PDB file of C-alpha atoms in Angstrom:
ATOM      1  CA  MET A   1       0.000   0.000   0.000  1.00  0.00           C
ATOM      2  CA  ASN A   2       1.398   3.438  -0.846  1.00  0.00           C
ATOM      3  CA  THR A   3       1.804   6.242   1.694  1.00  0.00           C
ATOM      4  CA  ALA A   4      -1.172   8.291   0.468  1.00  0.00           C
ATOM      5  CA  ALA A   5      -3.500   5.285   0.614  1.00  0.00           C
ATOM      6  CA  ALA A   6      -2.256   4.419   4.093  1.00  0.00           C
ATOM      7  CA  ARG A   7      -2.948   7.953   5.304  1.00  0.00           C
ATOM      8  CA  GLN A   8      -6.464   7.822   3.846  1.00  0.00           C
ATOM      9  CA  ASP A   9      -7.162   4.513   5.603  1.00  0.00           C
ATOM     10  CA  THR A  10      -5.895   5.946   8.872  1.00  0.00           C
ATOM     11  CA  ALA A  11      -8.010   9.064   8.444  1.00  0.00           C
ATOM     12  CA  ALA A  12     -11.089   6.963   7.761  1.00  0.00           C
ATOM     13  CA  GLU A  13     -10.725   5.416  11.209  1.00  0.00           C
ATOM     14  CA  ARG A  14     -10.589   8.779  12.990  1.00  0.00           C
ATOM     15  CA  THR A  15     -13.596  10.547  14.422  1.00  0.00           C
ATOM     16  CA  PRO A  16     -13.673  14.360  14.462  1.00  0.00           C
ATOM     17  CA  ARG A  17     -13.192  15.880  17.903  1.00  0.00           C
ATOM     18  CA  GLY A  18     -16.607  16.575  19.391  1.00  0.00           C
ATOM     19  CA  GLY A  19     -18.175  13.609  17.573  1.00  0.00           C
ATOM     20  CA  PRO A  20     -19.147  12.889  13.973  1.00  0.00           C
ATOM     21  CA  ARG A  21     -22.227  15.145  13.886  1.00  0.00           C
ATOM     22  CA  ILE A  22     -22.515  17.839  11.264  1.00  0.00           C
ATOM     23  CA  ASP A  23     -23.685  21.364  11.957  1.00  0.00           C
ATOM     24  CA  PRO A  24     -27.474  21.239  11.324  1.00  0.00           C
ATOM     25  CA  LEU A  25     -27.672  24.882  10.270  1.00  0.00           C
ATOM     26  CA  LEU A  26     -24.859  24.385   7.790  1.00  0.00           C
ATOM     27  CA  ALA A  27     -26.521  21.191   6.518  1.00  0.00           C
ATOM     28  CA  ASP A  28     -29.800  23.048   5.996  1.00  0.00           C
ATOM     29  CA  ARG A  29     -28.021  25.822   4.102  1.00  0.00           C
ATOM     30  CA  VAL A  30     -26.219  23.344   1.847  1.00  0.00           C
ATOM     31  CA  THR A  31     -29.353  21.273   1.233  1.00  0.00           C
ATOM     32  CA  GLU A  32     -31.302  24.397   0.312  1.00  0.00           C
ATOM     33  CA  ALA A  33     -28.646  25.377  -2.242  1.00  0.00           C
ATOM     34  CA  LEU A  34     -28.609  21.891  -3.767  1.00  0.00           C
ATOM     35  CA  LEU A  35     -32.394  21.857  -4.158  1.00  0.00           C
ATOM     36  CA  LEU A  36     -32.327  25.328  -5.708  1.00  0.00           C
ATOM     37  CA  ALA A  37     -29.727  24.052  -8.166  1.00  0.00           C
ATOM     38  CA  GLY A  38     -32.154  21.292  -9.165  1.00  0.00           C
ATOM     39  CA  LEU A  39     -30.066  18.400  -7.844  1.00  0.00           C
ATOM     40  CA  PRO A  40     -31.311  15.317  -6.009  1.00  0.00           C
ATOM     41  CA  VAL A  41     -30.215  14.954  -2.390  1.00  0.00           C
ATOM     42  CA  GLY A  42     -29.661  11.467  -0.985  1.00  0.00           C
ATOM     43  CA  TYR A  43     -31.180  11.760   2.475  1.00  0.00           C
ATOM     44  CA  GLY A  44     -29.884   9.404   5.137  1.00  0.00           C
ATOM     45  CA  GLY A  45     -27.103   8.178   2.879  1.00  0.00           C
ATOM     46  CA  HIS A  46     -29.536   6.468   0.523  1.00  0.00           C
ATOM     47  CA  GLY A  47     -30.461   7.055  -3.094  1.00  0.00           C
ATOM     48  CA  PRO A  48     -28.576   8.734  -5.931  1.00  0.00           C
ATOM     49  CA  GLY A  49     -27.530  12.346  -5.740  1.00  0.00           C
ATOM     50  CA  VAL A  50     -25.604  14.469  -3.272  1.00  0.00           C
ATOM     51  CA  GLN A  51     -24.939  12.930   0.128  1.00  0.00           C
ATOM     52  CA  LEU A  52     -23.913  15.030   3.126  1.00  0.00           C
ATOM     53  CA  ARG A  53     -21.514  13.191   5.422  1.00  0.00           C
ATOM     54  CA  PRO A  54     -19.494  14.222   8.475  1.00  0.00           C
ATOM     55  CA  ALA A  55     -16.022  15.358   7.427  1.00  0.00           C
ATOM     56  CA  ARG A  56     -13.246  12.996   8.470  1.00  0.00           C
ATOM     57  CA  PRO A  57      -9.947  14.402   9.818  1.00  0.00           C
ATOM     58  CA  PHE A  58      -7.005  13.875   7.493  1.00  0.00           C
ATOM     59  CA  ASP A  59      -4.501  13.959  10.332  1.00  0.00           C
ATOM     60  CA  ASP A  60      -4.330  14.802  14.017  1.00  0.00           C
ATOM     61  CA  SER A  61      -4.211  18.546  13.355  1.00  0.00           C
ATOM     62  CA  ASP A  62      -7.361  18.545  11.174  1.00  0.00           C
ATOM     63  CA  ASP A  63     -10.166  19.754  13.467  1.00  0.00           C
ATOM     64  CA  CYS A  64     -13.221  19.246  11.259  1.00  0.00           C
ATOM     65  CA  ALA A  65     -15.957  18.710  13.854  1.00  0.00           C
ATOM     66  CA  GLY A  66     -19.288  19.888  12.449  1.00  0.00           C
ATOM     67  CA  LEU A  67     -18.001  20.251   8.885  1.00  0.00           C
ATOM     68  CA  ILE A  68     -19.581  18.495   5.910  1.00  0.00           C
ATOM     69  CA  ALA A  69     -18.077  16.257   3.245  1.00  0.00           C
ATOM     70  CA  LEU A  70     -20.046  16.170  -0.005  1.00  0.00           C
ATOM     71  CA  HIS A  71     -20.281  12.910  -1.919  1.00  0.00           C
ATOM     72  CA  TRP A  72     -22.054  12.154  -5.191  1.00  0.00           C
ATOM     73  CA  GLU A  73     -23.743   8.765  -5.362  1.00  0.00           C
ATOM     74  CA  PRO A  74     -24.490   7.570  -8.940  1.00  0.00           C
ATOM     75  CA  GLY A  75     -27.600   5.669  -9.932  1.00  0.00           C
ATOM     76  CA  PRO A  76     -28.136   2.215  -8.391  1.00  0.00           C
ATOM     77  CA  ARG A  77     -27.321   0.253 -11.558  1.00  0.00           C
ATOM     78  CA  LEU A  78     -23.941   1.915 -12.011  1.00  0.00           C
ATOM     79  CA  ALA A  79     -23.169   1.754  -8.294  1.00  0.00           C
ATOM     80  CA  ALA A  80     -23.987  -1.962  -8.179  1.00  0.00           C
ATOM     81  CA  ALA A  81     -22.008  -2.744 -11.337  1.00  0.00           C
ATOM     82  CA  ALA A  82     -19.004  -0.766 -10.103  1.00  0.00           C
ATOM     83  CA  ALA A  83     -19.079  -2.541  -6.739  1.00  0.00           C
ATOM     84  CA  MET A  84     -18.795  -5.913  -8.498  1.00  0.00           C
ATOM     85  CA  GLU A  85     -15.863  -4.919 -10.700  1.00  0.00           C
ATOM     86  CA  GLU A  86     -12.170  -4.450 -10.237  1.00  0.00           C
ATOM     87  CA  PHE A  87     -10.634  -0.968 -10.282  1.00  0.00           C
ATOM     88  CA  GLN A  88      -9.878  -0.606 -14.002  1.00  0.00           C
ATOM     89  CA  GLN A  89     -13.037  -2.186 -15.428  1.00  0.00           C
ATOM     90  CA  PRO A  90     -15.604  -0.033 -17.289  1.00  0.00           C
ATOM     91  CA  ALA A  91     -18.314   0.446 -14.658  1.00  0.00           C
ATOM     92  CA  SER A  92     -15.786   1.107 -11.907  1.00  0.00           C
ATOM     93  CA  ALA A  93     -13.995   3.701 -14.046  1.00  0.00           C
ATOM     94  CA  ALA A  94     -17.305   5.325 -15.041  1.00  0.00           C
ATOM     95  CA  GLY A  95     -18.367   5.527 -11.399  1.00  0.00           C
ATOM     96  CA  ARG A  96     -15.189   7.390 -10.483  1.00  0.00           C
ATOM     97  CA  VAL A  97     -15.663   9.852 -13.347  1.00  0.00           C
ATOM     98  CA  VAL A  98     -19.263  10.479 -12.314  1.00  0.00           C
ATOM     99  CA  THR A  99     -18.405  11.026  -8.657  1.00  0.00           C
ATOM    100  CA  SER A 100     -15.361  13.239  -9.212  1.00  0.00           C
ATOM    101  CA  SER A 101     -16.993  15.334 -11.955  1.00  0.00           C
ATOM    102  CA  MET A 102     -20.131  15.984  -9.939  1.00  0.00           C
ATOM    103  CA  GLN A 103     -18.188  16.846  -6.795  1.00  0.00           C
ATOM    104  CA  ASN A 104     -16.106  19.284  -8.849  1.00  0.00           C
ATOM    105  CA  ALA A 105     -19.335  20.871 -10.087  1.00  0.00           C
ATOM    106  CA  LEU A 106     -20.543  21.323  -6.508  1.00  0.00           C
ATOM    107  CA  ALA A 107     -17.277  23.059  -5.643  1.00  0.00           C
ATOM    108  CA  GLU A 108     -17.737  25.363  -8.637  1.00  0.00           C
ATOM    109  CA  PHE A 109     -21.283  26.584  -8.036  1.00  0.00           C
ATOM    110  CA  LEU A 110     -21.854  26.445  -4.259  1.00  0.00           C
ATOM    111  CA  PRO A 111     -19.742  29.605  -3.642  1.00  0.00           C
ATOM    112  CA  ALA A 112     -22.382  31.500  -5.664  1.00  0.00           C
ATOM    113  CA  PHE A 113     -24.796  30.552  -2.853  1.00  0.00           C
ATOM    114  CA  GLY A 114     -22.442  31.916  -0.203  1.00  0.00           C
ATOM    115  CA  ILE A 115     -21.054  28.490   0.716  1.00  0.00           C
ATOM    116  CA  GLU A 116     -17.319  27.910   0.852  1.00  0.00           C
ATOM    117  CA  VAL A 117     -16.099  24.583  -0.520  1.00  0.00           C
ATOM    118  CA  GLU A 118     -12.643  23.037  -0.333  1.00  0.00           C
ATOM    119  CA  ALA A 119     -11.951  20.583  -3.156  1.00  0.00           C
ATOM    120  CA  GLY A 120      -8.841  18.773  -4.355  1.00  0.00           C
ATOM    121  CA  ARG A 121      -7.821  17.686  -0.871  1.00  0.00           C
ATOM    122  CA  LEU A 122      -5.232  14.931  -0.467  1.00  0.00           C
ATOM    123  CA  ASP A 123      -7.808  12.767   1.299  1.00  0.00           C
ATOM    124  CA  GLY A 124     -10.263  13.155  -1.616  1.00  0.00           C
ATOM    125  CA  GLU A 125     -12.960  14.937   0.387  1.00  0.00           C
ATOM    126  CA  THR A 126     -14.988  17.774  -1.101  1.00  0.00           C
ATOM    127  CA  ARG A 127     -15.564  19.666   2.118  1.00  0.00           C
ATOM    128  CA  VAL A 128     -17.958  22.443   3.078  1.00  0.00           C
ATOM    129  CA  GLY A 129     -16.326  24.565   5.737  1.00  0.00           C
ATOM    130  CA  ARG A 130     -18.640  27.501   6.383  1.00  0.00           C
ATOM    131  CA  THR A 131     -20.905  30.068   4.769  1.00  0.00           C
ATOM    132  CA  SER A 132     -19.487  33.386   3.640  1.00  0.00           C
ATOM    133  CA  GLY A 133     -22.516  35.356   2.526  1.00  0.00           C
ATOM    134  CA  PRO A 134     -26.284  35.405   2.114  1.00  0.00           C
ATOM    135  CA  ALA A 135     -28.067  32.800   0.016  1.00  0.00           C
ATOM    136  CA  PRO A 136     -30.060  33.954  -3.023  1.00  0.00           C
ATOM    137  CA  ALA A 137     -33.534  34.923  -1.804  1.00  0.00           C
ATOM    138  CA  THR A 138     -36.285  32.957  -3.542  1.00  0.00           C
ATOM    139  CA  GLY A 139     -39.234  33.843  -1.330  1.00  0.00           C
ATOM    140  CA  GLN A 140     -40.254  30.203  -0.989  1.00  0.00           C
ATOM    141  CA  ASP A 141     -39.380  27.089   0.945  1.00  0.00           C
ATOM    142  CA  ALA A 142     -36.539  25.356  -0.896  1.00  0.00           C
ATOM    143  CA  GLY A 143     -38.243  21.999  -0.341  1.00  0.00           C
ATOM    144  CA  ARG A 144     -41.133  22.947  -2.640  1.00  0.00           C
ATOM    145  CA  ASP A 145     -40.712  23.905  -6.273  1.00  0.00           C
ATOM    146  CA  THR A 146     -43.111  25.957  -8.348  1.00  0.00           C
ATOM    147  CA  ALA A 147     -44.810  24.283 -11.272  1.00  0.00           C
ATOM    148  CA  ALA A 148     -42.857  24.585 -14.498  1.00  0.00           C
ATOM    149  CA  PRO A 149     -44.778  26.247 -17.341  1.00  0.00           C
ATOM    150  CA  ALA A 150     -45.732  24.016 -20.224  1.00  0.00           C
ATOM    151  CA  GLY A 151     -42.996  23.515 -22.778  1.00  0.00           C
ATOM    152  CA  ALA A 152     -42.212  21.471 -25.850  1.00  0.00           C
ATOM    153  CA  ARG A 153     -41.007  17.912 -25.274  1.00  0.00           C
ATOM    154  CA  PRO A 154     -37.765  16.815 -26.986  1.00  0.00           C
ATOM    155  CA  GLN A 155     -39.639  14.619 -29.482  1.00  0.00           C
ATOM    156  CA  ASP A 156     -41.846  17.584 -30.427  1.00  0.00           C
ATOM    157  CA  LEU A 157     -38.714  19.585 -31.233  1.00  0.00           C
ATOM    158  CA  GLY A 158     -37.382  17.040 -33.695  1.00  0.00           C
ATOM    159  CA  ILE A 159     -34.927  15.328 -31.349  1.00  0.00           C
ATOM    160  CA  GLY A 160     -34.438  11.707 -32.377  1.00  0.00           C
ATOM    161  CA  ALA A 161     -36.152   9.116 -30.182  1.00  0.00           C
ATOM    162  CA  HIS A 162     -32.892   7.161 -29.957  1.00  0.00           C
ATOM    163  CA  VAL A 163     -31.114  10.286 -28.685  1.00  0.00           C
ATOM    164  CA  VAL A 164     -33.776  10.956 -26.046  1.00  0.00           C
ATOM    165  CA  ASP A 165     -33.614   7.327 -24.912  1.00  0.00           C
ATOM    166  CA  ALA A 166     -29.804   7.361 -24.726  1.00  0.00           C
ATOM    167  CA  VAL A 167     -29.749  10.576 -22.690  1.00  0.00           C
ATOM    168  CA  ARG A 168     -32.322   9.215 -20.247  1.00  0.00           C
ATOM    169  CA  ARG A 169     -30.482   5.917 -19.815  1.00  0.00           C
ATOM    170  CA  THR A 170     -27.069   7.451 -19.242  1.00  0.00           C
ATOM    171  CA  ALA A 171     -28.468  10.128 -16.933  1.00  0.00           C
ATOM    172  CA  ALA A 172     -30.150   7.415 -14.859  1.00  0.00           C
ATOM    173  CA  LEU A 173     -26.790   5.652 -14.493  1.00  0.00           C
ATOM    174  CA  ALA A 174     -25.225   8.889 -13.268  1.00  0.00           C
ATOM    175  CA  GLY A 175     -28.141   9.730 -10.964  1.00  0.00           C
ATOM    176  CA  LEU A 176     -29.071  12.920 -12.824  1.00  0.00           C
ATOM    177  CA  PRO A 177     -32.622  14.065 -13.652  1.00  0.00           C
ATOM    178  CA  VAL A 178     -33.704  14.713 -17.244  1.00  0.00           C
ATOM    179  CA  ALA A 179     -36.235  17.474 -17.893  1.00  0.00           C
ATOM    180  CA  ASP A 180     -39.537  16.472 -19.451  1.00  0.00           C
ATOM    181  CA  HIS A 181     -39.530  19.699 -21.477  1.00  0.00           C
ATOM    182  CA  LEU A 182     -37.427  22.810 -21.973  1.00  0.00           C
ATOM    183  CA  HIS A 183     -38.805  24.665 -18.937  1.00  0.00           C
ATOM    184  CA  ALA A 184     -38.509  21.819 -16.415  1.00  0.00           C
ATOM    185  CA  PRO A 185     -35.497  21.356 -14.111  1.00  0.00           C
ATOM    186  CA  GLY A 186     -32.757  18.911 -15.043  1.00  0.00           C
ATOM    187  CA  ILE A 187     -30.927  18.100 -18.278  1.00  0.00           C
ATOM    188  CA  THR A 188     -32.723  19.693 -21.199  1.00  0.00           C
ATOM    189  CA  LEU A 189     -32.637  18.583 -24.825  1.00  0.00           C
ATOM    190  CA  ALA A 190     -32.942  21.305 -27.442  1.00  0.00           C
ATOM    191  CA  PRO A 191     -32.422  21.212 -31.226  1.00  0.00           C
ATOM    192  CA  CYS A 192     -28.912  22.031 -32.446  1.00  0.00           C
ATOM    193  CA  ARG A 193     -28.452  25.001 -34.737  1.00  0.00           C
ATOM    194  CA  PRO A 194     -26.226  23.990 -37.679  1.00  0.00           C
ATOM    195  CA  VAL A 195     -22.901  25.748 -37.923  1.00  0.00           C
ATOM    196  CA  ASP A 196     -22.959  25.905 -41.727  1.00  0.00           C
ATOM    197  CA  ASP A 197     -24.789  24.455 -44.726  1.00  0.00           C
ATOM    198  CA  GLY A 198     -22.899  21.169 -44.479  1.00  0.00           C
ATOM    199  CA  ASP A 199     -23.631  20.664 -40.775  1.00  0.00           C
ATOM    200  CA  ASP A 200     -26.456  18.119 -40.547  1.00  0.00           C
ATOM    201  CA  THR A 201     -27.916  18.317 -37.036  1.00  0.00           C
ATOM    202  CA  THR A 202     -31.154  16.445 -37.749  1.00  0.00           C
ATOM    203  CA  GLY A 203     -32.274  14.648 -34.600  1.00  0.00           C
ATOM    204  CA  VAL A 204     -29.234  15.791 -32.598  1.00  0.00           C
ATOM    205  CA  ALA A 205     -29.775  17.331 -29.145  1.00  0.00           C
ATOM    206  CA  ASP A 206     -28.000  20.258 -27.528  1.00  0.00           C
ATOM    207  CA  LEU A 207     -27.773  19.456 -23.801  1.00  0.00           C
ATOM    208  CA  ARG A 208     -28.111  22.117 -21.132  1.00  0.00           C
ATOM    209  CA  TRP A 209     -29.094  22.327 -17.465  1.00  0.00           C
ATOM    210  CA  ASN A 210     -32.098  23.974 -15.840  1.00  0.00           C
ATOM    211  CA  PRO A 211     -32.000  24.619 -12.085  1.00  0.00           C
ATOM    212  CA  SER A 212     -35.165  24.685  -9.986  1.00  0.00           C
ATOM    213  CA  ARG A 213     -38.044  26.896 -11.018  1.00  0.00           C
ATOM    214  CA  ARG A 214     -37.695  28.788  -7.735  1.00  0.00           C
ATOM    215  CA  LEU A 215     -34.174  29.899  -8.563  1.00  0.00           C
ATOM    216  CA  SER A 216     -35.096  30.829 -12.134  1.00  0.00           C
ATOM    217  CA  ALA A 217     -38.155  32.764 -10.967  1.00  0.00           C
ATOM    218  CA  ALA A 218     -36.048  34.686  -8.470  1.00  0.00           C
ATOM    219  CA  ALA A 219     -33.393  35.411 -11.115  1.00  0.00           C
ATOM    220  CA  ASP A 220     -36.016  36.709 -13.551  1.00  0.00           C
ATOM    221  CA  GLY A 221     -37.779  38.822 -10.937  1.00  0.00           C
ATOM    222  CA  ASP A 222     -37.556  42.532 -10.221  1.00  0.00           C
ATOM    223  CA  THR A 223     -36.526  42.300  -6.575  1.00  0.00           C
ATOM    224  CA  PRO A 224     -33.214  43.580  -5.182  1.00  0.00           C
ATOM    225  CA  ALA A 225     -32.080  39.962  -4.808  1.00  0.00           C
ATOM    226  CA  ALA A 226     -32.630  39.129  -8.506  1.00  0.00           C
ATOM    227  CA  GLU A 227     -29.057  39.922  -9.502  1.00  0.00           C
ATOM    228  CA  ARG A 228     -27.619  37.573  -6.885  1.00  0.00           C
ATOM    229  CA  ALA A 229     -30.073  34.841  -7.915  1.00  0.00           C
ATOM    230  CA  ALA A 230     -29.108  35.346 -11.567  1.00  0.00           C
ATOM    231  CA  ARG A 231     -25.417  34.923 -10.736  1.00  0.00           C
ATOM    232  CA  ALA A 232     -26.210  31.729  -8.843  1.00  0.00           C
ATOM    233  CA  ARG A 233     -28.272  30.398 -11.739  1.00  0.00           C
ATOM    234  CA  THR A 234     -25.471  31.063 -14.232  1.00  0.00           C
ATOM    235  CA  ALA A 235     -22.927  29.390 -11.945  1.00  0.00           C
ATOM    236  CA  VAL A 236     -25.128  26.300 -11.641  1.00  0.00           C
ATOM    237  CA  GLN A 237     -25.810  26.075 -15.362  1.00  0.00           C
ATOM    238  CA  ASP A 238     -22.158  26.429 -16.344  1.00  0.00           C
ATOM    239  CA  ALA A 239     -20.807  24.016 -13.722  1.00  0.00           C
ATOM    240  CA  MET A 240     -23.447  21.379 -14.392  1.00  0.00           C
ATOM    241  CA  ARG A 241     -23.103  21.545 -18.156  1.00  0.00           C
ATOM    242  CA  HIS A 242     -19.356  21.067 -17.915  1.00  0.00           C
ATOM    243  CA  ALA A 243     -19.835  18.207 -15.473  1.00  0.00           C
ATOM    244  CA  PHE A 244     -22.400  16.163 -17.344  1.00  0.00           C
ATOM    245  CA  GLY A 245     -20.424  16.568 -20.529  1.00  0.00           C
ATOM    246  CA  ALA A 246     -17.878  14.256 -18.867  1.00  0.00           C
ATOM    247  CA  VAL A 247     -20.406  12.322 -16.784  1.00  0.00           C
ATOM    248  CA  LEU A 248     -22.751  11.266 -19.572  1.00  0.00           C
ATOM    249  CA  GLY A 249     -19.852  10.397 -21.855  1.00  0.00           C
ATOM    250  CA  ALA A 250     -18.470   8.078 -19.167  1.00  0.00           C
ATOM    251  CA  CYS A 251     -21.922   6.503 -18.820  1.00  0.00           C
ATOM    252  CA  GLY A 252     -22.164   5.625 -22.513  1.00  0.00           C
ATOM    253  CA  LEU A 253     -23.531   8.656 -24.382  1.00  0.00           C
ATOM    254  CA  ASP A 254     -22.024   9.634 -27.725  1.00  0.00           C
ATOM    255  CA  LEU A 255     -21.575  13.382 -27.387  1.00  0.00           C
ATOM    256  CA  GLN A 256     -19.276  16.153 -28.524  1.00  0.00           C
ATOM    257  CA  TRP A 257     -18.653  19.811 -27.781  1.00  0.00           C
ATOM    258  CA  CYS A 258     -19.198  22.115 -30.739  1.00  0.00           C
ATOM    259  CA  ARG A 259     -17.814  25.646 -30.526  1.00  0.00           C
ATOM    260  CA  PRO A 260     -19.084  27.676 -33.494  1.00  0.00           C
ATOM    261  CA  SER A 261     -17.571  31.138 -33.727  1.00  0.00           C
ATOM    262  CA  ALA A 262     -20.851  33.066 -33.996  1.00  0.00           C
ATOM    263  CA  LEU A 263     -23.076  30.859 -31.816  1.00  0.00           C
ATOM    264  CA  PRO A 264     -23.091  29.738 -28.172  1.00  0.00           C
ATOM    265  CA  TYR A 265     -21.247  26.515 -27.372  1.00  0.00           C
ATOM    266  CA  GLN A 266     -23.228  23.354 -28.024  1.00  0.00           C
ATOM    267  CA  LEU A 267     -22.967  20.024 -26.214  1.00  0.00           C
ATOM    268  CA  ARG A 268     -24.261  17.688 -28.879  1.00  0.00           C
ATOM    269  CA  ALA A 269     -25.746  14.285 -28.068  1.00  0.00           C
ATOM    270  CA  TYR A 270     -25.925  11.801 -30.959  1.00  0.00           C
ATOM    271  CA  GLY A 271     -27.150   8.631 -29.236  1.00  0.00           C
ATOM    272  CA  ALA A 272     -25.711   5.662 -27.385  1.00  0.00           C
ATOM    273  CA  ALA A 273     -21.990   4.944 -27.554  1.00  0.00           C
ATOM    274  CA  GLU A 274     -20.816   1.609 -28.932  1.00  0.00           C
ATOM    275  CA  GLN A 275     -19.310   0.438 -25.630  1.00  0.00           C
ATOM    276  CA  PRO A 276     -21.353   1.586 -22.597  1.00  0.00           C
ATOM    277  CA  PRO A 277     -20.000   0.777 -19.131  1.00  0.00           C
ATOM    278  CA  VAL A 278     -23.231  -1.037 -18.220  1.00  0.00           C
ATOM    279  CA  ARG A 279     -25.261  -3.014 -20.728  1.00  0.00           C
ATOM    280  CA  HIS A 280     -28.984  -2.287 -20.732  1.00  0.00           C
TER     281      HIS A 280
END
């Protein structure tokens, strides 16, 4: 066993001074931000999504009592397949990509909600230390979302049925929600604008991310807090889009970034990859 692995094993056996409990106020603040971002939260350590765990001390000088370690749990099929494989096999590798990419996304957007995150630690934890500012005001309980206005479904927009199916399957492996239509929270599928006359985008989807309706409504409002909510929404959308570009590819989606000079970036989904990590 190498030195780093030995230190991680030793740290895993430690209990933070003051007990393993996490600060309930900090946990509520983090959970609220995650729900506003449109992400699932795995309560009680169960289910796919973000799990909040007590931070574990890396060494004897690491006083982390009350702090939170964020962990992303993929969907049950990928988690089960990865648990049955050795380290370098496809499902195990995909699970690591999913977990690390999603935890990186959390570290990118949570500061926009006034939550400080420490990522890239030697022990692998993505740790929430404290809050550093007010959360975006939404005027509603974060546990309840407003109804999304009616929108066109991907099939109604000309997205290929095989593309829609592939996105849903790979997102389920990763533990990510897929929006039913363009205004719903989750991964959205929109038609791709061709770059030039020779760019055939028939049936291809451009993937983006919608946060909760509460956050979007606050960002589009005319209150003093709208600007802060808009910054949080942009941070969530950018971080999540970058993350599931890697995540869905690892889970078996054939996709590619397209960066046309006169158009916004596109994350194009073409269908299922030839060698998915888990066979359906």
